[in-house]
């Protein structure tokens, strides 16, 4: 594949206040990349807002997932398919709420160019960190990562970070077979599958900050799924009904 193009995808659900500044910043920091929202038909009109703001920008597009079951992981899989079929060399994914600093995108792309098929923007490697997160979230995130590593044997320090870069090779792997989980478990499962397939996983330090605007979609279901996933991976039994998980990150909870 001779293309060196990057597709940046942003899963969104009710991120109306964030999409304008975020997309503008992404277009600025990554002048060679295209930017695509993966929007689950947000009731607050996130996609419409972005389309209105960036109507004249050929590098911007929004995928409106109307009528489909909502989910963070499912939306991302649609983005992976688009990147793969569109001939992109790699894909970057990040959250819409500015927890993931768009200015780090070039560093992830650089690490990917140097040969890592999976590059994770990591809070827990040297130089990484977390800012203004309540103690409860910090502890939960730390615990989740230790838990995942203990059970799966993965050496990656931040398996639940949604700030990542995947090469085409990694996308092909993630698109084949079934990815059952959504939410954080989707990220853990993707990391695990890539590692098991022998792909190089690298971590680049990031400073994660609490969301800027809007509401959290963290739910009890997402946490519960994350508790089970490492055991499923360890026991080699990813959930069989891949396409049929109920909704992923639900509002409230
Ligand atoms: N397409 C889509 N995106 C989602 C869905 N749920 C969450 N997102 C997006 O995924 C990203 C991560 O979700 P967040 O709500 O920030 O989850 P979090 O970071 O664990 O929690 P907070 O930052 O505390 O809100 C954000 O860009 C959300 O808008 C969903 O069901 N579908
Ligand atoms: Mg967030």
mmCIF file of C-alpha atoms and ligand atoms in Angstrom:
data_model
loop_
_atom_site.group_PDB
_atom_site.id
_atom_site.type_symbol
_atom_site.label_atom_id
_atom_site.label_comp_id
_atom_site.label_asym_id
_atom_site.label_seq_id
_atom_site.Cartn_x
_atom_site.Cartn_y
_atom_site.Cartn_z
ATOM 1 C CA UNK A 1 0.000 0.000 0.000
ATOM 2 C CA UNK A 2 1.703 3.197 -1.085
ATOM 3 C CA UNK A 3 -0.736 5.631 0.489
ATOM 4 C CA UNK A 4 0.501 7.368 3.616
ATOM 5 C CA UNK A 5 -2.825 8.913 4.474
ATOM 6 C CA UNK A 6 -4.248 8.913 7.989
ATOM 7 C CA UNK A 7 -7.918 8.811 8.914
ATOM 8 C CA UNK A 8 -8.691 10.301 12.315
ATOM 9 C CA UNK A 9 -11.974 9.014 13.737
ATOM 10 C CA UNK A 10 -13.893 10.391 16.700
ATOM 11 C CA UNK A 11 -16.777 8.399 18.181
ATOM 12 C CA UNK A 12 -19.408 10.840 19.397
ATOM 13 C CA UNK A 13 -22.580 10.740 21.415
ATOM 14 C CA UNK A 14 -23.930 14.099 22.539
ATOM 15 C CA UNK A 15 -20.735 16.067 22.090
ATOM 16 C CA UNK A 16 -22.236 19.136 20.452
ATOM 17 C CA UNK A 17 -20.156 21.644 22.425
ATOM 18 C CA UNK A 18 -16.916 19.774 21.815
ATOM 19 C CA UNK A 19 -17.012 18.849 18.121
ATOM 20 C CA UNK A 20 -16.421 22.315 16.695
ATOM 21 C CA UNK A 21 -13.201 23.113 18.551
ATOM 22 C CA UNK A 22 -12.028 19.498 18.424
ATOM 23 C CA UNK A 23 -12.379 18.991 14.666
ATOM 24 C CA UNK A 24 -10.824 22.411 13.989
ATOM 25 C CA UNK A 25 -7.847 21.487 16.144
ATOM 26 C CA UNK A 26 -7.431 18.070 14.507
ATOM 27 C CA UNK A 27 -7.509 19.564 11.009
ATOM 28 C CA UNK A 28 -4.852 22.031 12.146
ATOM 29 C CA UNK A 29 -2.448 19.651 13.900
ATOM 30 C CA UNK A 30 -2.670 16.920 11.279
ATOM 31 C CA UNK A 31 -2.753 18.723 7.937
ATOM 32 C CA UNK A 32 -2.250 15.487 5.996
ATOM 33 C CA UNK A 33 -5.123 13.628 7.685
ATOM 34 C CA UNK A 34 -8.842 13.357 7.107
ATOM 35 C CA UNK A 35 -11.213 13.607 10.061
ATOM 36 C CA UNK A 36 -14.405 11.602 10.451
ATOM 37 C CA UNK A 37 -17.011 11.663 13.196
ATOM 38 C CA UNK A 38 -18.634 8.359 14.064
ATOM 39 C CA UNK A 39 -21.847 9.685 15.485
ATOM 40 C CA UNK A 40 -24.605 7.534 16.933
ATOM 41 C CA UNK A 41 -27.384 9.837 15.841
ATOM 42 C CA UNK A 42 -26.801 12.033 18.904
ATOM 43 C CA UNK A 43 -30.063 13.611 20.087
ATOM 44 C CA UNK A 44 -28.230 16.900 20.677
ATOM 45 C CA UNK A 45 -27.442 17.220 16.957
ATOM 46 C CA UNK A 46 -23.670 16.669 17.209
ATOM 47 C CA UNK A 47 -23.285 15.533 13.596
ATOM 48 C CA UNK A 48 -25.451 18.296 12.170
ATOM 49 C CA UNK A 49 -23.481 20.880 14.106
ATOM 50 C CA UNK A 50 -20.163 19.595 12.780
ATOM 51 C CA UNK A 51 -21.447 19.300 9.214
ATOM 52 C CA UNK A 52 -22.619 22.873 9.365
ATOM 53 C CA UNK A 53 -19.280 24.123 10.694
ATOM 54 C CA UNK A 54 -17.113 22.133 8.293
ATOM 55 C CA UNK A 55 -19.338 22.070 5.205
ATOM 56 C CA UNK A 56 -16.570 23.596 3.112
ATOM 57 C CA UNK A 57 -13.848 21.287 4.415
ATOM 58 C CA UNK A 58 -13.186 18.339 2.065
ATOM 59 C CA UNK A 59 -11.085 16.600 4.730
ATOM 60 C CA UNK A 60 -14.056 16.354 7.094
ATOM 61 C CA UNK A 61 -16.902 13.859 7.052
ATOM 62 C CA UNK A 62 -19.461 12.568 9.510
ATOM 63 C CA UNK A 63 -20.874 9.067 9.612
ATOM 64 C CA UNK A 64 -24.366 9.181 11.024
ATOM 65 C CA UNK A 65 -25.210 5.806 12.453
ATOM 66 C CA UNK A 66 -28.963 6.290 12.372
ATOM 67 C CA UNK A 67 -31.119 3.231 12.981
ATOM 68 C CA UNK A 68 -28.190 1.105 14.149
ATOM 69 C CA UNK A 69 -27.631 -0.190 17.660
ATOM 70 C CA UNK A 70 -25.612 2.391 19.479
ATOM 71 C CA UNK A 71 -22.154 1.635 20.784
ATOM 72 C CA UNK A 72 -18.676 3.037 21.160
ATOM 73 C CA UNK A 73 -17.001 -0.110 19.837
ATOM 74 C CA UNK A 74 -19.457 -0.648 17.030
ATOM 75 C CA UNK A 75 -18.988 2.906 15.846
ATOM 76 C CA UNK A 76 -15.249 2.419 15.860
ATOM 77 C CA UNK A 77 -15.544 -0.778 13.833
ATOM 78 C CA UNK A 78 -17.433 1.212 11.186
ATOM 79 C CA UNK A 79 -14.552 3.667 11.204
ATOM 80 C CA UNK A 80 -11.986 0.870 10.842
ATOM 81 C CA UNK A 81 -13.866 -0.497 7.846
ATOM 82 C CA UNK A 82 -13.993 2.902 6.218
ATOM 83 C CA UNK A 83 -10.265 3.472 6.758
ATOM 84 C CA UNK A 84 -9.369 0.048 5.421
ATOM 85 C CA UNK A 85 -11.604 0.190 2.374
ATOM 86 C CA UNK A 86 -10.628 3.805 1.723
ATOM 87 C CA UNK A 87 -6.967 2.800 1.391
ATOM 88 C CA UNK A 88 -5.693 4.742 4.376
ATOM 89 C CA UNK A 89 -2.299 3.710 5.746
ATOM 90 C CA UNK A 90 -3.461 4.108 9.328
ATOM 91 C CA UNK A 91 -6.230 5.269 11.614
ATOM 92 C CA UNK A 92 -6.106 7.403 14.732
ATOM 93 C CA UNK A 93 -8.982 7.307 17.219
ATOM 94 C CA UNK A 94 -9.630 9.678 20.062
ATOM 95 C CA UNK A 95 -12.464 10.859 22.271
ATOM 96 C CA UNK A 96 -14.392 14.017 21.478
ATOM 97 C CA UNK A 97 -14.259 15.538 24.948
ATOM 98 C CA UNK A 98 -10.637 16.824 24.909
ATOM 99 C CA UNK A 99 -9.516 14.188 27.401
ATOM 100 C CA UNK A 100 -7.155 13.204 24.586
ATOM 101 C CA UNK A 101 -5.043 16.154 23.506
ATOM 102 C CA UNK A 102 -5.241 16.476 19.700
ATOM 103 C CA UNK A 103 -1.728 17.887 19.692
ATOM 104 C CA UNK A 104 -0.387 14.404 20.487
ATOM 105 C CA UNK A 105 -1.801 12.932 17.264
ATOM 106 C CA UNK A 106 1.429 13.575 15.290
ATOM 107 C CA UNK A 107 3.449 11.666 17.927
ATOM 108 C CA UNK A 108 1.160 8.645 17.604
ATOM 109 C CA UNK A 109 1.424 8.791 13.806
ATOM 110 C CA UNK A 110 5.197 9.042 14.044
ATOM 111 C CA UNK A 111 5.412 5.956 16.257
ATOM 112 C CA UNK A 112 3.184 4.146 13.787
ATOM 113 C CA UNK A 113 5.449 5.147 10.886
ATOM 114 C CA UNK A 114 8.388 3.771 12.840
ATOM 115 C CA UNK A 115 6.760 0.354 12.765
ATOM 116 C CA UNK A 116 4.312 -0.147 15.638
ATOM 117 C CA UNK A 117 1.031 -1.581 14.377
ATOM 118 C CA UNK A 118 -0.744 -0.464 17.522
ATOM 119 C CA UNK A 119 0.264 2.775 19.218
ATOM 120 C CA UNK A 120 -1.469 3.563 22.491
ATOM 121 C CA UNK A 121 -1.597 7.036 24.006
ATOM 122 C CA UNK A 122 -0.709 5.873 27.497
ATOM 123 C CA UNK A 123 -1.387 7.444 30.861
ATOM 124 C CA UNK A 124 0.619 4.858 32.726
ATOM 125 C CA UNK A 125 3.972 4.715 30.960
ATOM 126 C CA UNK A 126 6.903 6.961 31.903
ATOM 127 C CA UNK A 127 5.996 10.561 31.118
ATOM 128 C CA UNK A 128 2.255 9.910 31.057
ATOM 129 C CA UNK A 129 -0.318 11.046 33.583
ATOM 130 C CA UNK A 130 -3.838 12.043 34.517
ATOM 131 C CA UNK A 131 -5.024 15.535 35.397
ATOM 132 C CA UNK A 132 -8.177 16.727 37.177
ATOM 133 C CA UNK A 133 -9.797 13.369 37.408
ATOM 134 C CA UNK A 134 -11.668 12.643 40.633
ATOM 135 C CA UNK A 135 -9.930 10.142 42.894
ATOM 136 C CA UNK A 136 -12.677 7.593 42.246
ATOM 137 C CA UNK A 137 -12.015 7.568 38.497
ATOM 138 C CA UNK A 138 -8.253 7.468 39.002
ATOM 139 C CA UNK A 139 -8.470 4.466 41.260
ATOM 140 C CA UNK A 140 -10.907 2.691 38.984
ATOM 141 C CA UNK A 141 -8.720 3.221 35.944
ATOM 142 C CA UNK A 142 -5.559 2.133 37.744
ATOM 143 C CA UNK A 143 -7.258 -0.893 39.179
ATOM 144 C CA UNK A 144 -8.724 -1.803 35.768
ATOM 145 C CA UNK A 145 -5.313 -1.731 34.145
ATOM 146 C CA UNK A 146 -3.597 -3.769 36.831
ATOM 147 C CA UNK A 147 -6.477 -6.228 36.748
ATOM 148 C CA UNK A 148 -6.311 -6.647 32.968
ATOM 149 C CA UNK A 149 -2.536 -7.189 33.005
ATOM 150 C CA UNK A 150 -2.679 -9.722 35.826
ATOM 151 C CA UNK A 151 -5.336 -11.825 34.176
ATOM 152 C CA UNK A 152 -4.361 -11.608 30.520
ATOM 153 C CA UNK A 153 -0.592 -11.395 30.963
ATOM 154 C CA UNK A 154 -0.470 -8.358 28.692
ATOM 155 C CA UNK A 155 2.532 -6.136 29.331
ATOM 156 C CA UNK A 156 0.846 -3.022 27.952
ATOM 157 C CA UNK A 157 0.506 -0.428 30.703
ATOM 158 C CA UNK A 158 -2.642 1.323 29.507
ATOM 159 C CA UNK A 159 -4.953 -1.175 27.866
ATOM 160 C CA UNK A 160 -8.091 0.915 28.414
ATOM 161 C CA UNK A 161 -6.919 4.065 26.664
ATOM 162 C CA UNK A 162 -9.082 5.022 23.704
ATOM 163 C CA UNK A 163 -6.404 7.271 22.190
ATOM 164 C CA UNK A 164 -4.700 5.063 19.614
ATOM 165 C CA UNK A 165 -3.214 4.626 16.197
ATOM 166 C CA UNK A 166 -3.620 1.425 14.176
ATOM 167 C CA UNK A 167 -1.887 0.531 10.918
ATOM 168 C CA UNK A 168 -3.813 -1.113 8.076
ATOM 169 C CA UNK A 169 -2.425 -4.417 9.232
ATOM 170 C CA UNK A 170 -3.929 -3.946 12.678
ATOM 171 C CA UNK A 171 -7.228 -2.768 11.198
ATOM 172 C CA UNK A 172 -7.430 -5.870 9.013
ATOM 173 C CA UNK A 173 -6.942 -8.033 12.073
ATOM 174 C CA UNK A 174 -9.561 -6.184 14.124
ATOM 175 C CA UNK A 175 -12.071 -6.334 11.281
ATOM 176 C CA UNK A 176 -11.724 -10.043 10.833
ATOM 177 C CA UNK A 177 -13.634 -12.307 13.160
ATOM 178 C CA UNK A 178 -15.783 -10.871 15.839
ATOM 179 C CA UNK A 179 -15.145 -8.245 18.406
ATOM 180 C CA UNK A 180 -17.759 -8.842 21.010
ATOM 181 C CA UNK A 181 -17.252 -6.107 23.530
ATOM 182 C CA UNK A 182 -18.003 -2.410 23.577
ATOM 183 C CA UNK A 183 -16.699 0.325 25.873
ATOM 184 C CA UNK A 184 -13.398 -0.231 27.666
ATOM 185 C CA UNK A 185 -13.529 -3.974 27.127
ATOM 186 C CA UNK A 186 -13.516 -3.341 23.384
ATOM 187 C CA UNK A 187 -10.166 -1.604 23.801
ATOM 188 C CA UNK A 188 -8.747 -4.373 25.952
ATOM 189 C CA UNK A 189 -9.903 -7.010 23.500
ATOM 190 C CA UNK A 190 -8.365 -5.161 20.552
ATOM 191 C CA UNK A 191 -5.041 -4.843 22.355
ATOM 192 C CA UNK A 192 -5.068 -8.479 23.285
ATOM 193 C CA UNK A 193 -5.881 -9.677 19.778
ATOM 194 C CA UNK A 194 -3.137 -7.528 18.265
ATOM 195 C CA UNK A 195 -0.609 -8.755 20.795
ATOM 196 C CA UNK A 196 -1.581 -12.382 20.268
ATOM 197 C CA UNK A 197 -1.241 -11.982 16.503
ATOM 198 C CA UNK A 198 2.345 -10.842 17.040
ATOM 199 C CA UNK A 199 1.811 -7.213 16.091
ATOM 200 C CA UNK A 200 4.035 -4.620 17.727
ATOM 201 C CA UNK A 201 2.259 -2.599 20.386
ATOM 202 C CA UNK A 202 3.936 0.649 21.457
ATOM 203 C CA UNK A 203 2.962 3.234 24.055
ATOM 204 C CA UNK A 204 3.416 6.975 23.773
ATOM 205 C CA UNK A 205 2.941 9.017 26.961
ATOM 206 C CA UNK A 206 -0.097 11.272 27.191
ATOM 207 C CA UNK A 207 -1.544 13.508 29.866
ATOM 208 C CA UNK A 208 -5.218 12.672 30.149
ATOM 209 C CA UNK A 209 -7.548 15.412 31.381
ATOM 210 C CA UNK A 210 -11.159 15.225 32.492
ATOM 211 C CA UNK A 211 -13.773 15.939 29.833
ATOM 212 C CA UNK A 212 -14.152 19.602 28.931
ATOM 213 C CA UNK A 213 -17.889 19.852 28.195
ATOM 214 C CA UNK A 214 -20.875 17.541 28.212
ATOM 215 C CA UNK A 215 -21.864 14.480 30.143
ATOM 216 C CA UNK A 216 -20.183 11.225 31.002
ATOM 217 C CA UNK A 217 -21.467 8.025 29.414
ATOM 218 C CA UNK A 218 -19.695 5.757 31.840
ATOM 219 C CA UNK A 219 -22.198 3.114 32.881
ATOM 220 C CA UNK A 220 -22.378 0.156 35.207
ATOM 221 C CA UNK A 221 -22.791 -2.149 32.233
ATOM 222 C CA UNK A 222 -19.526 -0.935 30.724
ATOM 223 C CA UNK A 223 -17.697 -1.582 33.983
ATOM 224 C CA UNK A 224 -19.272 -4.991 34.431
ATOM 225 C CA UNK A 225 -18.281 -6.010 30.915
ATOM 226 C CA UNK A 226 -14.729 -4.880 31.623
ATOM 227 C CA UNK A 227 -14.574 -7.102 34.662
ATOM 228 C CA UNK A 228 -15.477 -10.178 32.637
ATOM 229 C CA UNK A 229 -13.524 -9.547 29.454
ATOM 230 C CA UNK A 230 -10.008 -10.336 30.737
ATOM 231 C CA UNK A 231 -11.267 -13.744 31.896
ATOM 232 C CA UNK A 232 -12.880 -14.410 28.542
ATOM 233 C CA UNK A 233 -9.615 -13.575 26.825
ATOM 234 C CA UNK A 234 -7.593 -15.676 29.201
ATOM 235 C CA UNK A 235 -9.885 -18.636 28.851
ATOM 236 C CA UNK A 236 -9.968 -18.171 25.086
ATOM 237 C CA UNK A 237 -13.683 -17.675 24.907
ATOM 238 C CA UNK A 238 -14.521 -14.309 23.419
ATOM 239 C CA UNK A 239 -18.284 -13.911 23.467
ATOM 240 C CA UNK A 240 -19.678 -15.798 20.489
ATOM 241 C CA UNK A 241 -22.546 -13.538 19.546
ATOM 242 C CA UNK A 242 -20.232 -10.766 18.421
ATOM 243 C CA UNK A 243 -22.731 -8.628 16.594
ATOM 244 C CA UNK A 244 -25.404 -9.011 19.192
ATOM 245 C CA UNK A 245 -24.162 -7.384 22.360
ATOM 246 C CA UNK A 246 -26.679 -4.991 23.821
ATOM 247 C CA UNK A 247 -25.952 -1.320 23.737
ATOM 248 C CA UNK A 248 -22.493 -0.326 24.814
ATOM 249 C CA UNK A 249 -21.792 2.876 26.696
ATOM 250 C CA UNK A 250 -25.186 4.018 27.825
ATOM 251 C CA UNK A 251 -26.028 7.460 28.982
ATOM 252 C CA UNK A 252 -26.133 7.735 32.751
ATOM 253 C CA UNK A 253 -25.638 4.838 35.082
HETATM 254 N N1 LIG B 1 -20.596 6.688 18.559
HETATM 255 C C1 LIG B 1 -20.663 6.576 19.897
HETATM 256 N N2 LIG B 1 -19.785 7.254 20.665
HETATM 257 C C2 LIG B 1 -19.889 7.130 22.003
HETATM 258 C C3 LIG B 1 -20.848 6.316 22.641
HETATM 259 N N3 LIG B 1 -20.674 6.410 23.985
HETATM 260 C C4 LIG B 1 -19.652 7.263 24.172
HETATM 261 N N4 LIG B 1 -19.181 7.707 22.973
HETATM 262 C C5 LIG B 1 -18.062 8.618 22.710
HETATM 263 O O1 LIG B 1 -16.884 7.940 23.072
HETATM 264 C C6 LIG B 1 -15.964 8.828 23.681
HETATM 265 C C7 LIG B 1 -15.678 8.339 25.096
HETATM 266 O O2 LIG B 1 -16.853 8.423 25.878
HETATM 267 P P1 LIG B 1 -16.921 9.230 27.247
HETATM 268 O O3 LIG B 1 -18.343 9.536 27.547
HETATM 269 O O4 LIG B 1 -15.984 10.383 27.209
HETATM 270 O O5 LIG B 1 -16.436 8.121 28.233
HETATM 271 P P2 LIG B 1 -15.414 8.303 29.415
HETATM 272 O O6 LIG B 1 -14.214 9.045 28.922
HETATM 273 O O7 LIG B 1 -15.230 6.971 29.989
HETATM 274 O O8 LIG B 1 -16.230 9.140 30.459
HETATM 275 P P3 LIG B 1 -16.232 10.723 30.726
HETATM 276 O O9 LIG B 1 -15.107 11.362 30.011
HETATM 277 O O10 LIG B 1 -16.175 10.815 32.186
HETATM 278 O O11 LIG B 1 -17.505 11.204 30.150
HETATM 279 C C8 LIG B 1 -16.610 10.213 23.610
HETATM 280 O O12 LIG B 1 -16.157 10.859 22.452
HETATM 281 C C9 LIG B 1 -18.087 9.892 23.526
HETATM 282 O O13 LIG B 1 -18.843 10.889 22.870
HETATM 283 C C10 LIG B 1 -21.743 5.586 21.793
HETATM 284 O O14 LIG B 1 -22.601 4.854 22.245
HETATM 285 N N5 LIG B 1 -21.603 5.762 20.455
HETATM 286 MG MG1 LIG B 2 -14.302 10.982 28.218
#
